[in-house]
Amino acid sequence: MQFQSDYFNSYHNLKLTRDNKGVLIAEFHTNGGPFIMTAQSHTEFVDAFYRISQDRANKIVILTGAGGDFITDVAWSSFGDVADPGVWSQVHDEGVQVLENIANIRVPVIAAIEGRAHVHSDYALLASVIVAADGATFQ
């Protein structure tokens, strides 16, 4: 079996850990706390979820967030001028690619939502199983 865990430390806002049974935890975070989406992370997630989907050592994937939340907000200023059609086109294309790459994960995906899933709750909704705490909120 080929292990492709060389990508685990490649992303600023996605902590990837896998146990010896192949359970991969993908934890969204900003400096270890609740995650705020940035342009950099939006771009990186295209590659991250592609590589997760291609890694045959992954047997189950758990999507979750740090600090009691999933994805809480967007740092819009990091994207530049989103009124510019060229900028928005890139944001749109990346968004589509991330969703396609999550949908192409060929093992069970579990979304574990504890708090706010106020941005890209669609990531969680693509999961095979969604486990939400009593206080979880989706937008």
mmCIF file of N, CA and C in Angstrom:
data_model
loop_
_atom_site.group_PDB
_atom_site.id
_atom_site.type_symbol
_atom_site.label_atom_id
_atom_site.label_comp_id
_atom_site.label_asym_id
_atom_site.label_seq_id
_atom_site.Cartn_x
_atom_site.Cartn_y
_atom_site.Cartn_z
ATOM 1 N N MET A 1 0.840 -1.178 0.000
ATOM 2 C CA MET A 1 0.000 0.000 0.000
ATOM 3 C C MET A 1 0.888 1.246 0.000
ATOM 4 N N GLN A 2 0.572 2.162 -0.902
ATOM 5 C CA GLN A 2 1.361 3.386 -0.997
ATOM 6 C C GLN A 2 0.795 4.447 -0.056
ATOM 7 N N PHE A 3 1.667 5.056 0.727
ATOM 8 C CA PHE A 3 1.256 6.133 1.619
ATOM 9 C C PHE A 3 1.652 7.457 0.998
ATOM 10 N N GLN A 4 0.726 8.389 0.979
ATOM 11 C CA GLN A 4 0.972 9.689 0.369
ATOM 12 C C GLN A 4 0.871 10.807 1.402
ATOM 13 N N SER A 5 1.263 10.521 2.617
ATOM 14 C CA SER A 5 1.087 11.492 3.691
ATOM 15 C C SER A 5 2.042 12.674 3.591
ATOM 16 N N ASP A 6 2.828 12.742 2.512
ATOM 17 C CA ASP A 6 3.720 13.882 2.340
ATOM 18 C C ASP A 6 2.949 15.190 2.206
ATOM 19 N N TYR A 7 1.681 15.148 1.923
ATOM 20 C CA TYR A 7 0.867 16.356 1.779
ATOM 21 C C TYR A 7 0.282 16.835 3.107
ATOM 22 N N PHE A 8 0.400 16.061 4.159
ATOM 23 C CA PHE A 8 -0.258 16.377 5.427
ATOM 24 C C PHE A 8 0.112 17.751 5.988
ATOM 25 N N ASN A 9 1.309 18.199 5.792
ATOM 26 C CA ASN A 9 1.745 19.488 6.353
ATOM 27 C C ASN A 9 1.809 20.594 5.311
ATOM 28 N N SER A 10 1.098 20.434 4.222
ATOM 29 C CA SER A 10 1.177 21.385 3.107
ATOM 30 C C SER A 10 0.193 22.545 3.188
ATOM 31 N N TYR A 11 -0.715 22.525 4.148
ATOM 32 C CA TYR A 11 -1.816 23.493 4.142
ATOM 33 C C TYR A 11 -1.839 24.301 5.440
ATOM 34 N N HIS A 12 -2.024 25.601 5.291
ATOM 35 C CA HIS A 12 -1.977 26.505 6.444
ATOM 36 C C HIS A 12 -3.179 26.352 7.376
ATOM 37 N N ASN A 13 -4.330 26.020 6.813
ATOM 38 C CA ASN A 13 -5.552 26.024 7.612
ATOM 39 C C ASN A 13 -6.274 24.682 7.654
ATOM 40 N N LEU A 14 -5.553 23.617 7.327
ATOM 41 C CA LEU A 14 -6.140 22.289 7.382
ATOM 42 C C LEU A 14 -5.133 21.358 8.037
ATOM 43 N N LYS A 15 -5.456 20.950 9.267
ATOM 44 C CA LYS A 15 -4.598 20.016 9.996
ATOM 45 C C LYS A 15 -5.045 18.606 9.640
ATOM 46 N N LEU A 16 -4.125 17.824 9.085
ATOM 47 C CA LEU A 16 -4.429 16.463 8.664
ATOM 48 C C LEU A 16 -3.667 15.470 9.526
ATOM 49 N N THR A 17 -4.400 14.550 10.135
ATOM 50 C CA THR A 17 -3.780 13.476 10.917
ATOM 51 C C THR A 17 -4.498 12.179 10.558
ATOM 52 N N ARG A 18 -3.743 11.091 10.550
ATOM 53 C CA ARG A 18 -4.336 9.796 10.234
ATOM 54 C C ARG A 18 -3.808 8.754 11.209
ATOM 55 N N ASP A 19 -4.706 7.925 11.717
ATOM 56 C CA ASP A 19 -4.275 6.865 12.628
ATOM 57 C C ASP A 19 -3.864 5.634 11.827
ATOM 58 N N ASN A 20 -3.437 4.605 12.528
ATOM 59 C CA ASN A 20 -2.921 3.405 11.865
ATOM 60 C C ASN A 20 -4.018 2.558 11.229
ATOM 61 N N LYS A 21 -5.290 2.917 11.442
ATOM 62 C CA LYS A 21 -6.390 2.200 10.791
ATOM 63 C C LYS A 21 -6.898 2.941 9.551
ATOM 64 N N GLY A 22 -6.271 4.072 9.234
ATOM 65 C CA GLY A 22 -6.645 4.814 8.038
ATOM 66 C C GLY A 22 -7.712 5.865 8.241
ATOM 67 N N VAL A 23 -7.993 6.228 9.494
ATOM 68 C CA VAL A 23 -8.975 7.282 9.773
ATOM 69 C C VAL A 23 -8.261 8.627 9.701
ATOM 70 N N LEU A 24 -8.615 9.385 8.678
ATOM 71 C CA LEU A 24 -8.017 10.707 8.473
ATOM 72 C C LEU A 24 -8.921 11.764 9.075
ATOM 73 N N ILE A 25 -8.357 12.610 9.918
ATOM 74 C CA ILE A 25 -9.093 13.759 10.455
ATOM 75 C C ILE A 25 -8.584 14.992 9.747
ATOM 76 N N ALA A 26 -9.502 15.724 9.120
ATOM 77 C CA ALA A 26 -9.201 16.984 8.451
ATOM 78 C C ALA A 26 -9.858 18.089 9.264
ATOM 79 N N GLU A 27 -9.038 18.849 9.982
ATOM 80 C CA GLU A 27 -9.541 19.862 10.911
ATOM 81 C C GLU A 27 -9.261 21.252 10.360
ATOM 82 N N PHE A 28 -10.339 21.995 10.063
ATOM 83 C CA PHE A 28 -10.220 23.384 9.626
ATOM 84 C C PHE A 28 -9.840 24.237 10.830
ATOM 85 N N HIS A 29 -8.860 25.136 10.666
ATOM 86 C CA HIS A 29 -8.445 25.973 11.786
ATOM 87 C C HIS A 29 -7.764 27.248 11.283
ATOM 88 N N THR A 30 -7.757 28.246 12.122
ATOM 89 C CA THR A 30 -6.936 29.440 11.945
ATOM 90 C C THR A 30 -6.084 29.555 13.198
ATOM 91 N N ASN A 31 -4.796 29.331 13.035
ATOM 92 C CA ASN A 31 -3.855 29.354 14.162
ATOM 93 C C ASN A 31 -4.326 28.468 15.315
ATOM 94 N N GLY A 32 -4.899 27.326 14.991
ATOM 95 C CA GLY A 32 -5.338 26.368 15.999
ATOM 96 C C GLY A 32 -6.728 26.625 16.548
ATOM 97 N N GLY A 33 -7.333 27.767 16.196
ATOM 98 C CA GLY A 33 -8.672 28.096 16.690
ATOM 99 C C GLY A 33 -9.697 28.056 15.573
ATOM 100 N N PRO A 34 -10.879 28.629 15.817
ATOM 101 C CA PRO A 34 -11.937 28.600 14.812
ATOM 102 C C PRO A 34 -11.452 29.136 13.460
ATOM 103 N N PHE A 35 -11.892 28.484 12.404
ATOM 104 C CA PHE A 35 -11.410 28.779 11.063
ATOM 105 C C PHE A 35 -12.164 29.928 10.415
ATOM 106 N N ILE A 36 -11.403 30.847 9.840
ATOM 107 C CA ILE A 36 -11.929 31.930 9.012
ATOM 108 C C ILE A 36 -11.347 31.736 7.617
ATOM 109 N N MET A 37 -12.213 31.596 6.619
ATOM 110 C CA MET A 37 -11.799 31.331 5.247
ATOM 111 C C MET A 37 -11.023 32.519 4.678
ATOM 112 N N THR A 38 -9.892 32.215 4.046
ATOM 113 C CA THR A 38 -9.091 33.216 3.340
ATOM 114 C C THR A 38 -8.911 32.782 1.892
ATOM 115 N N ALA A 39 -8.437 33.691 1.067
ATOM 116 C CA ALA A 39 -8.162 33.364 -0.333
ATOM 117 C C ALA A 39 -7.126 32.249 -0.429
ATOM 118 N N GLN A 40 -6.104 32.309 0.402
ATOM 119 C CA GLN A 40 -5.061 31.283 0.371
ATOM 120 C C GLN A 40 -5.639 29.913 0.708
ATOM 121 N N SER A 41 -6.433 29.833 1.769
ATOM 122 C CA SER A 41 -6.990 28.537 2.152
ATOM 123 C C SER A 41 -7.972 28.041 1.091
ATOM 124 N N HIS A 42 -8.751 28.947 0.522
ATOM 125 C CA HIS A 42 -9.701 28.576 -0.531
ATOM 126 C C HIS A 42 -8.965 27.912 -1.692
ATOM 127 N N THR A 43 -7.842 28.479 -2.077
ATOM 128 C CA THR A 43 -7.025 27.910 -3.153
ATOM 129 C C THR A 43 -6.405 26.582 -2.727
ATOM 130 N N GLU A 44 -5.869 26.533 -1.515
ATOM 131 C CA GLU A 44 -5.208 25.318 -1.035
ATOM 132 C C GLU A 44 -6.168 24.137 -0.911
ATOM 133 N N PHE A 45 -7.425 24.390 -0.583
ATOM 134 C CA PHE A 45 -8.373 23.299 -0.381
ATOM 135 C C PHE A 45 -8.637 22.526 -1.671
ATOM 136 N N VAL A 46 -8.484 23.171 -2.828
ATOM 137 C CA VAL A 46 -8.638 22.449 -4.095
ATOM 138 C C VAL A 46 -7.653 21.288 -4.121
ATOM 139 N N ASP A 47 -6.388 21.581 -3.848
ATOM 140 C CA ASP A 47 -5.347 20.551 -3.841
ATOM 141 C C ASP A 47 -5.532 19.586 -2.678
ATOM 142 N N ALA A 48 -5.841 20.118 -1.499
ATOM 143 C CA ALA A 48 -5.951 19.272 -0.304
ATOM 144 C C ALA A 48 -6.982 18.171 -0.500
ATOM 145 N N PHE A 49 -8.170 18.521 -0.956
ATOM 146 C CA PHE A 49 -9.210 17.501 -1.082
ATOM 147 C C PHE A 49 -8.989 16.599 -2.286
ATOM 148 N N TYR A 50 -8.283 17.084 -3.295
ATOM 149 C CA TYR A 50 -7.889 16.194 -4.383
ATOM 150 C C TYR A 50 -6.945 15.122 -3.850
ATOM 151 N N ARG A 51 -5.944 15.549 -3.094
ATOM 152 C CA ARG A 51 -4.956 14.597 -2.580
ATOM 153 C C ARG A 51 -5.568 13.632 -1.567
ATOM 154 N N ILE A 52 -6.478 14.139 -0.739
ATOM 155 C CA ILE A 52 -7.188 13.257 0.198
ATOM 156 C C ILE A 52 -7.956 12.194 -0.584
ATOM 157 N N SER A 53 -8.615 12.600 -1.661
ATOM 158 C CA SER A 53 -9.418 11.652 -2.435
ATOM 159 C C SER A 53 -8.553 10.614 -3.152
ATOM 160 N N GLN A 54 -7.321 10.953 -3.450
ATOM 161 C CA GLN A 54 -6.437 10.042 -4.173
ATOM 162 C C GLN A 54 -5.635 9.121 -3.259
ATOM 163 N N ASP A 55 -5.591 9.427 -1.981
ATOM 164 C CA ASP A 55 -4.755 8.693 -1.032
ATOM 165 C C ASP A 55 -5.465 7.418 -0.595
ATOM 166 N N ARG A 56 -5.014 6.291 -1.100
ATOM 167 C CA ARG A 56 -5.660 5.007 -0.829
ATOM 168 C C ARG A 56 -5.466 4.536 0.606
ATOM 169 N N ALA A 57 -4.587 5.181 1.337
ATOM 170 C CA ALA A 57 -4.404 4.821 2.748
ATOM 171 C C ALA A 57 -5.536 5.371 3.617
ATOM 172 N N ASN A 58 -6.300 6.320 3.092
ATOM 173 C CA ASN A 58 -7.444 6.855 3.828
ATOM 174 C C ASN A 58 -8.606 5.887 3.712
ATOM 175 N N LYS A 59 -9.120 5.447 4.846
ATOM 176 C CA LYS A 59 -10.244 4.506 4.879
ATOM 177 C C LYS A 59 -11.541 5.180 5.319
ATOM 178 N N ILE A 60 -11.400 6.217 6.114
ATOM 179 C CA ILE A 60 -12.515 7.063 6.557
ATOM 180 C C ILE A 60 -11.956 8.470 6.665
ATOM 181 N N VAL A 61 -12.744 9.469 6.281
ATOM 182 C CA VAL A 61 -12.331 10.867 6.407
ATOM 183 C C VAL A 61 -13.333 11.574 7.305
ATOM 184 N N ILE A 62 -12.809 12.261 8.315
ATOM 185 C CA ILE A 62 -13.648 13.039 9.231
ATOM 186 C C ILE A 62 -13.324 14.515 9.019
ATOM 187 N N LEU A 63 -14.344 15.301 8.647
ATOM 188 C CA LEU A 63 -14.201 16.743 8.505
ATOM 189 C C LEU A 63 -14.702 17.396 9.782
ATOM 190 N N THR A 64 -13.910 18.271 10.351
ATOM 191 C CA THR A 64 -14.301 18.941 11.591
ATOM 192 C C THR A 64 -13.603 20.288 11.669
ATOM 193 N N GLY A 65 -13.913 21.043 12.681
ATOM 194 C CA GLY A 65 -13.292 22.343 12.886
ATOM 195 C C GLY A 65 -12.667 22.445 14.261
ATOM 196 N N ALA A 66 -11.772 23.380 14.403
ATOM 197 C CA ALA A 66 -11.076 23.607 15.679
ATOM 198 C C ALA A 66 -11.819 24.652 16.505
ATOM 199 N N GLY A 67 -11.582 24.620 17.791
ATOM 200 C CA GLY A 67 -12.115 25.644 18.678
ATOM 201 C C GLY A 67 -13.624 25.633 18.809
ATOM 202 N N GLY A 68 -14.247 24.489 18.561
ATOM 203 C CA GLY A 68 -15.687 24.385 18.755
ATOM 204 C C GLY A 68 -16.524 24.837 17.572
ATOM 205 N N ASP A 69 -15.895 25.178 16.439
ATOM 206 C CA ASP A 69 -16.632 25.633 15.263
ATOM 207 C C ASP A 69 -16.107 24.938 14.018
ATOM 208 N N PHE A 70 -16.880 24.984 12.943
ATOM 209 C CA PHE A 70 -16.493 24.394 11.664
ATOM 210 C C PHE A 70 -15.825 25.492 10.826
ATOM 211 N N ILE A 71 -16.613 26.277 10.122
ATOM 212 C CA ILE A 71 -16.087 27.430 9.392
ATOM 213 C C ILE A 71 -16.985 28.602 9.757
ATOM 214 N N THR A 72 -16.388 29.646 10.313
ATOM 215 C CA THR A 72 -17.195 30.694 10.931
ATOM 216 C C THR A 72 -17.392 31.946 10.086
ATOM 217 N N ASP A 73 -16.417 32.307 9.269
ATOM 218 C CA ASP A 73 -16.476 33.599 8.599
ATOM 219 C C ASP A 73 -15.531 33.593 7.404
ATOM 220 N N VAL A 74 -15.548 34.684 6.652
ATOM 221 C CA VAL A 74 -14.673 34.864 5.504
ATOM 222 C C VAL A 74 -13.906 36.165 5.666
ATOM 223 N N ALA A 75 -12.613 36.120 5.421
ATOM 224 C CA ALA A 75 -11.785 37.339 5.381
ATOM 225 C C ALA A 75 -11.830 37.845 3.942
ATOM 226 N N TRP A 76 -12.912 38.544 3.606
ATOM 227 C CA TRP A 76 -13.130 38.962 2.227
ATOM 228 C C TRP A 76 -11.990 39.796 1.666
ATOM 229 N N SER A 77 -11.353 40.597 2.504
ATOM 230 C CA SER A 77 -10.270 41.452 2.011
ATOM 231 C C SER A 77 -9.112 40.635 1.447
ATOM 232 N N SER A 78 -8.944 39.399 1.905
ATOM 233 C CA SER A 78 -7.855 38.563 1.409
ATOM 234 C C SER A 78 -8.072 38.126 -0.043
ATOM 235 N N PHE A 79 -9.299 38.226 -0.531
ATOM 236 C CA PHE A 79 -9.611 37.806 -1.898
ATOM 237 C C PHE A 79 -9.366 38.910 -2.915
ATOM 238 N N GLY A 80 -9.088 40.113 -2.463
ATOM 239 C CA GLY A 80 -8.926 41.219 -3.398
ATOM 240 C C GLY A 80 -10.286 41.787 -3.768
ATOM 241 N N ASP A 81 -10.397 42.309 -4.973
ATOM 242 C CA ASP A 81 -11.623 42.951 -5.436
ATOM 243 C C ASP A 81 -12.575 41.900 -5.997
ATOM 244 N N VAL A 82 -13.463 41.400 -5.151
ATOM 245 C CA VAL A 82 -14.378 40.345 -5.597
ATOM 246 C C VAL A 82 -15.438 40.872 -6.558
ATOM 247 N N ALA A 83 -15.494 42.189 -6.749
ATOM 248 C CA ALA A 83 -16.373 42.749 -7.767
ATOM 249 C C ALA A 83 -15.745 42.635 -9.157
ATOM 250 N N ASP A 84 -14.446 42.352 -9.217
ATOM 251 C CA ASP A 84 -13.734 42.141 -10.478
ATOM 252 C C ASP A 84 -14.121 40.760 -11.007
ATOM 253 N N PRO A 85 -14.674 40.675 -12.212
ATOM 254 C CA PRO A 85 -15.090 39.376 -12.746
ATOM 255 C C PRO A 85 -13.967 38.339 -12.792
ATOM 256 N N GLY A 86 -12.735 38.747 -13.027
ATOM 257 C CA GLY A 86 -11.613 37.814 -13.055
ATOM 258 C C GLY A 86 -11.355 37.201 -11.693
ATOM 259 N N VAL A 87 -11.428 38.041 -10.656
ATOM 260 C CA VAL A 87 -11.226 37.546 -9.284
ATOM 261 C C VAL A 87 -12.368 36.611 -8.912
ATOM 262 N N TRP A 88 -13.600 37.048 -9.165
ATOM 263 C CA TRP A 88 -14.743 36.221 -8.782
ATOM 264 C C TRP A 88 -14.770 34.922 -9.573
ATOM 265 N N SER A 89 -14.330 34.953 -10.829
ATOM 266 C CA SER A 89 -14.267 33.741 -11.631
ATOM 267 C C SER A 89 -13.337 32.709 -10.989
ATOM 268 N N GLN A 90 -12.196 33.168 -10.485
ATOM 269 C CA GLN A 90 -11.269 32.249 -9.817
ATOM 270 C C GLN A 90 -11.901 31.688 -8.545
ATOM 271 N N VAL A 91 -12.531 32.546 -7.748
ATOM 272 C CA VAL A 91 -13.180 32.093 -6.516
ATOM 273 C C VAL A 91 -14.249 31.050 -6.855
ATOM 274 N N HIS A 92 -15.048 31.330 -7.872
ATOM 275 C CA HIS A 92 -16.096 30.393 -8.279
ATOM 276 C C HIS A 92 -15.499 29.064 -8.732
ATOM 277 N N ASP A 93 -14.496 29.120 -9.605
ATOM 278 C CA ASP A 93 -13.888 27.888 -10.121
ATOM 279 C C ASP A 93 -13.285 27.051 -8.997
ATOM 280 N N GLU A 94 -12.590 27.702 -8.071
ATOM 281 C CA GLU A 94 -12.021 26.964 -6.934
ATOM 282 C C GLU A 94 -13.128 26.330 -6.104
ATOM 283 N N GLY A 95 -14.191 27.079 -5.880
ATOM 284 C CA GLY A 95 -15.302 26.555 -5.089
ATOM 285 C C GLY A 95 -15.893 25.303 -5.708
ATOM 286 N N VAL A 96 -16.070 25.323 -7.018
ATOM 287 C CA VAL A 96 -16.597 24.150 -7.723
ATOM 288 C C VAL A 96 -15.619 22.989 -7.606
ATOM 289 N N GLN A 97 -14.326 23.261 -7.791
ATOM 290 C CA GLN A 97 -13.321 22.196 -7.727
ATOM 291 C C GLN A 97 -13.250 21.569 -6.338
ATOM 292 N N VAL A 98 -13.344 22.387 -5.289
ATOM 293 C CA VAL A 98 -13.314 21.835 -3.929
ATOM 294 C C VAL A 98 -14.500 20.891 -3.728
ATOM 295 N N LEU A 99 -15.679 21.325 -4.125
ATOM 296 C CA LEU A 99 -16.863 20.480 -3.953
ATOM 297 C C LEU A 99 -16.734 19.189 -4.750
ATOM 298 N N GLU A 100 -16.237 19.281 -5.987
ATOM 299 C CA GLU A 100 -16.028 18.073 -6.785
ATOM 300 C C GLU A 100 -15.028 17.142 -6.109
ATOM 301 N N ASN A 101 -13.968 17.709 -5.559
ATOM 302 C CA ASN A 101 -12.933 16.881 -4.936
ATOM 303 C C ASN A 101 -13.427 16.234 -3.649
ATOM 304 N N ILE A 102 -14.239 16.936 -2.873
ATOM 305 C CA ILE A 102 -14.828 16.311 -1.683
ATOM 306 C C ILE A 102 -15.782 15.202 -2.121
ATOM 307 N N ALA A 103 -16.597 15.474 -3.131
ATOM 308 C CA ALA A 103 -17.547 14.469 -3.614
ATOM 309 C C ALA A 103 -16.835 13.239 -4.172
ATOM 310 N N ASN A 104 -15.608 13.403 -4.627
ATOM 311 C CA ASN A 104 -14.844 12.293 -5.199
ATOM 312 C C ASN A 104 -14.058 11.493 -4.171
ATOM 313 N N ILE A 105 -14.192 11.813 -2.897
ATOM 314 C CA ILE A 105 -13.558 10.990 -1.863
ATOM 315 C C ILE A 105 -14.340 9.684 -1.811
ATOM 316 N N ARG A 106 -13.678 8.597 -2.110
ATOM 317 C CA ARG A 106 -14.364 7.319 -2.322
ATOM 318 C C ARG A 106 -14.437 6.437 -1.076
ATOM 319 N N VAL A 107 -14.254 7.020 0.062
ATOM 320 C CA VAL A 107 -14.429 6.318 1.325
ATOM 321 C C VAL A 107 -15.472 7.092 2.118
ATOM 322 N N PRO A 108 -16.012 6.509 3.177
ATOM 323 C CA PRO A 108 -16.988 7.251 3.970
ATOM 324 C C PRO A 108 -16.403 8.565 4.514
ATOM 325 N N VAL A 109 -17.186 9.619 4.393
ATOM 326 C CA VAL A 109 -16.822 10.924 4.930
ATOM 327 C C VAL A 109 -17.818 11.255 6.035
ATOM 328 N N ILE A 110 -17.285 11.624 7.182
ATOM 329 C CA ILE A 110 -18.111 12.011 8.327
ATOM 330 C C ILE A 110 -17.844 13.477 8.607
ATOM 331 N N ALA A 111 -18.885 14.271 8.702
ATOM 332 C CA ALA A 111 -18.747 15.668 9.119
ATOM 333 C C ALA A 111 -19.157 15.739 10.580
ATOM 334 N N ALA A 112 -18.247 16.199 11.423
ATOM 335 C CA ALA A 112 -18.508 16.348 12.855
ATOM 336 C C ALA A 112 -18.580 17.838 13.145
ATOM 337 N N ILE A 113 -19.794 18.335 13.361
ATOM 338 C CA ILE A 113 -20.028 19.769 13.515
ATOM 339 C C ILE A 113 -20.437 20.041 14.950
ATOM 340 N N GLU A 114 -19.620 20.841 15.627
ATOM 341 C CA GLU A 114 -19.911 21.149 17.019
ATOM 342 C C GLU A 114 -20.582 22.514 17.164
ATOM 343 N N GLY A 115 -20.110 23.507 16.456
ATOM 344 C CA GLY A 115 -20.625 24.875 16.624
ATOM 345 C C GLY A 115 -21.105 25.451 15.309
ATOM 346 N N ARG A 116 -20.496 26.584 14.939
ATOM 347 C CA ARG A 116 -20.944 27.320 13.753
ATOM 348 C C ARG A 116 -20.378 26.716 12.462
ATOM 349 N N ALA A 117 -21.272 26.409 11.551
ATOM 350 C CA ALA A 117 -20.913 26.058 10.172
ATOM 351 C C ALA A 117 -21.571 27.116 9.298
ATOM 352 N N HIS A 118 -21.052 28.325 9.390
ATOM 353 C CA HIS A 118 -21.694 29.477 8.761
ATOM 354 C C HIS A 118 -21.137 29.799 7.383
ATOM 355 N N VAL A 119 -20.015 29.212 7.034
ATOM 356 C CA VAL A 119 -19.427 29.386 5.705
ATOM 357 C C VAL A 119 -19.122 27.992 5.179
ATOM 358 N N HIS A 120 -19.419 27.763 3.937
ATOM 359 C CA HIS A 120 -19.186 26.470 3.284
ATOM 360 C C HIS A 120 -19.722 25.299 4.106
ATOM 361 N N SER A 121 -20.938 25.459 4.601
ATOM 362 C CA SER A 121 -21.588 24.307 5.225
ATOM 363 C C SER A 121 -21.816 23.213 4.187
ATOM 364 N N ASP A 122 -21.714 23.580 2.893
ATOM 365 C CA ASP A 122 -21.828 22.580 1.832
ATOM 366 C C ASP A 122 -20.731 21.526 1.926
ATOM 367 N N TYR A 123 -19.561 21.892 2.456
ATOM 368 C CA TYR A 123 -18.513 20.891 2.662
ATOM 369 C C TYR A 123 -19.049 19.772 3.560
ATOM 370 N N ALA A 124 -19.690 20.156 4.643
ATOM 371 C CA ALA A 124 -20.235 19.175 5.579
ATOM 372 C C ALA A 124 -21.403 18.415 4.972
ATOM 373 N N LEU A 125 -22.218 19.105 4.199
ATOM 374 C CA LEU A 125 -23.415 18.478 3.648
ATOM 375 C C LEU A 125 -23.100 17.429 2.581
ATOM 376 N N LEU A 126 -21.880 17.426 2.068
ATOM 377 C CA LEU A 126 -21.461 16.395 1.119
ATOM 378 C C LEU A 126 -21.054 15.093 1.808
ATOM 379 N N ALA A 127 -20.952 15.125 3.116
ATOM 380 C CA ALA A 127 -20.502 13.952 3.868
ATOM 381 C C ALA A 127 -21.524 12.826 3.799
ATOM 382 N N SER A 128 -21.023 11.610 3.967
ATOM 383 C CA SER A 128 -21.891 10.434 4.028
ATOM 384 C C SER A 128 -22.735 10.458 5.294
ATOM 385 N N VAL A 129 -22.132 10.946 6.386
ATOM 386 C CA VAL A 129 -22.791 11.034 7.688
ATOM 387 C C VAL A 129 -22.474 12.405 8.272
ATOM 388 N N ILE A 130 -23.481 13.048 8.819
ATOM 389 C CA ILE A 130 -23.286 14.335 9.494
ATOM 390 C C ILE A 130 -23.663 14.151 10.951
ATOM 391 N N VAL A 131 -22.710 14.438 11.822
ATOM 392 C CA VAL A 131 -22.955 14.385 13.256
ATOM 393 C C VAL A 131 -22.878 15.826 13.746
ATOM 394 N N ALA A 132 -23.991 16.324 14.267
ATOM 395 C CA ALA A 132 -24.047 17.713 14.707
ATOM 396 C C ALA A 132 -24.421 17.775 16.184
ATOM 397 N N ALA A 133 -23.682 18.558 16.934
ATOM 398 C CA ALA A 133 -23.987 18.769 18.347
ATOM 399 C C ALA A 133 -25.268 19.584 18.480
ATOM 400 N N ASP A 134 -25.850 19.553 19.664
ATOM 401 C CA ASP A 134 -27.081 20.311 19.906
ATOM 402 C C ASP A 134 -26.930 21.797 19.556
ATOM 403 N N GLY A 135 -25.764 22.351 19.800
ATOM 404 C CA GLY A 135 -25.533 23.769 19.561
ATOM 405 C C GLY A 135 -25.046 24.114 18.167
ATOM 406 N N ALA A 136 -24.963 23.140 17.282
ATOM 407 C CA ALA A 136 -24.474 23.388 15.923
ATOM 408 C C ALA A 136 -25.482 24.242 15.147
ATOM 409 N N THR A 137 -24.951 25.191 14.380
ATOM 410 C CA THR A 137 -25.798 26.029 13.518
ATOM 411 C C THR A 137 -25.208 26.050 12.117
ATOM 412 N N PHE A 138 -26.088 25.995 11.138
ATOM 413 C CA PHE A 138 -25.699 25.978 9.732
ATOM 414 C C PHE A 138 -26.271 27.193 9.031
ATOM 415 N N GLN A 139 -25.507 27.743 8.081
ATOM 416 C CA GLN A 139 -26.037 28.797 7.207
ATOM 417 C C GLN A 139 -25.752 28.415 5.790
#
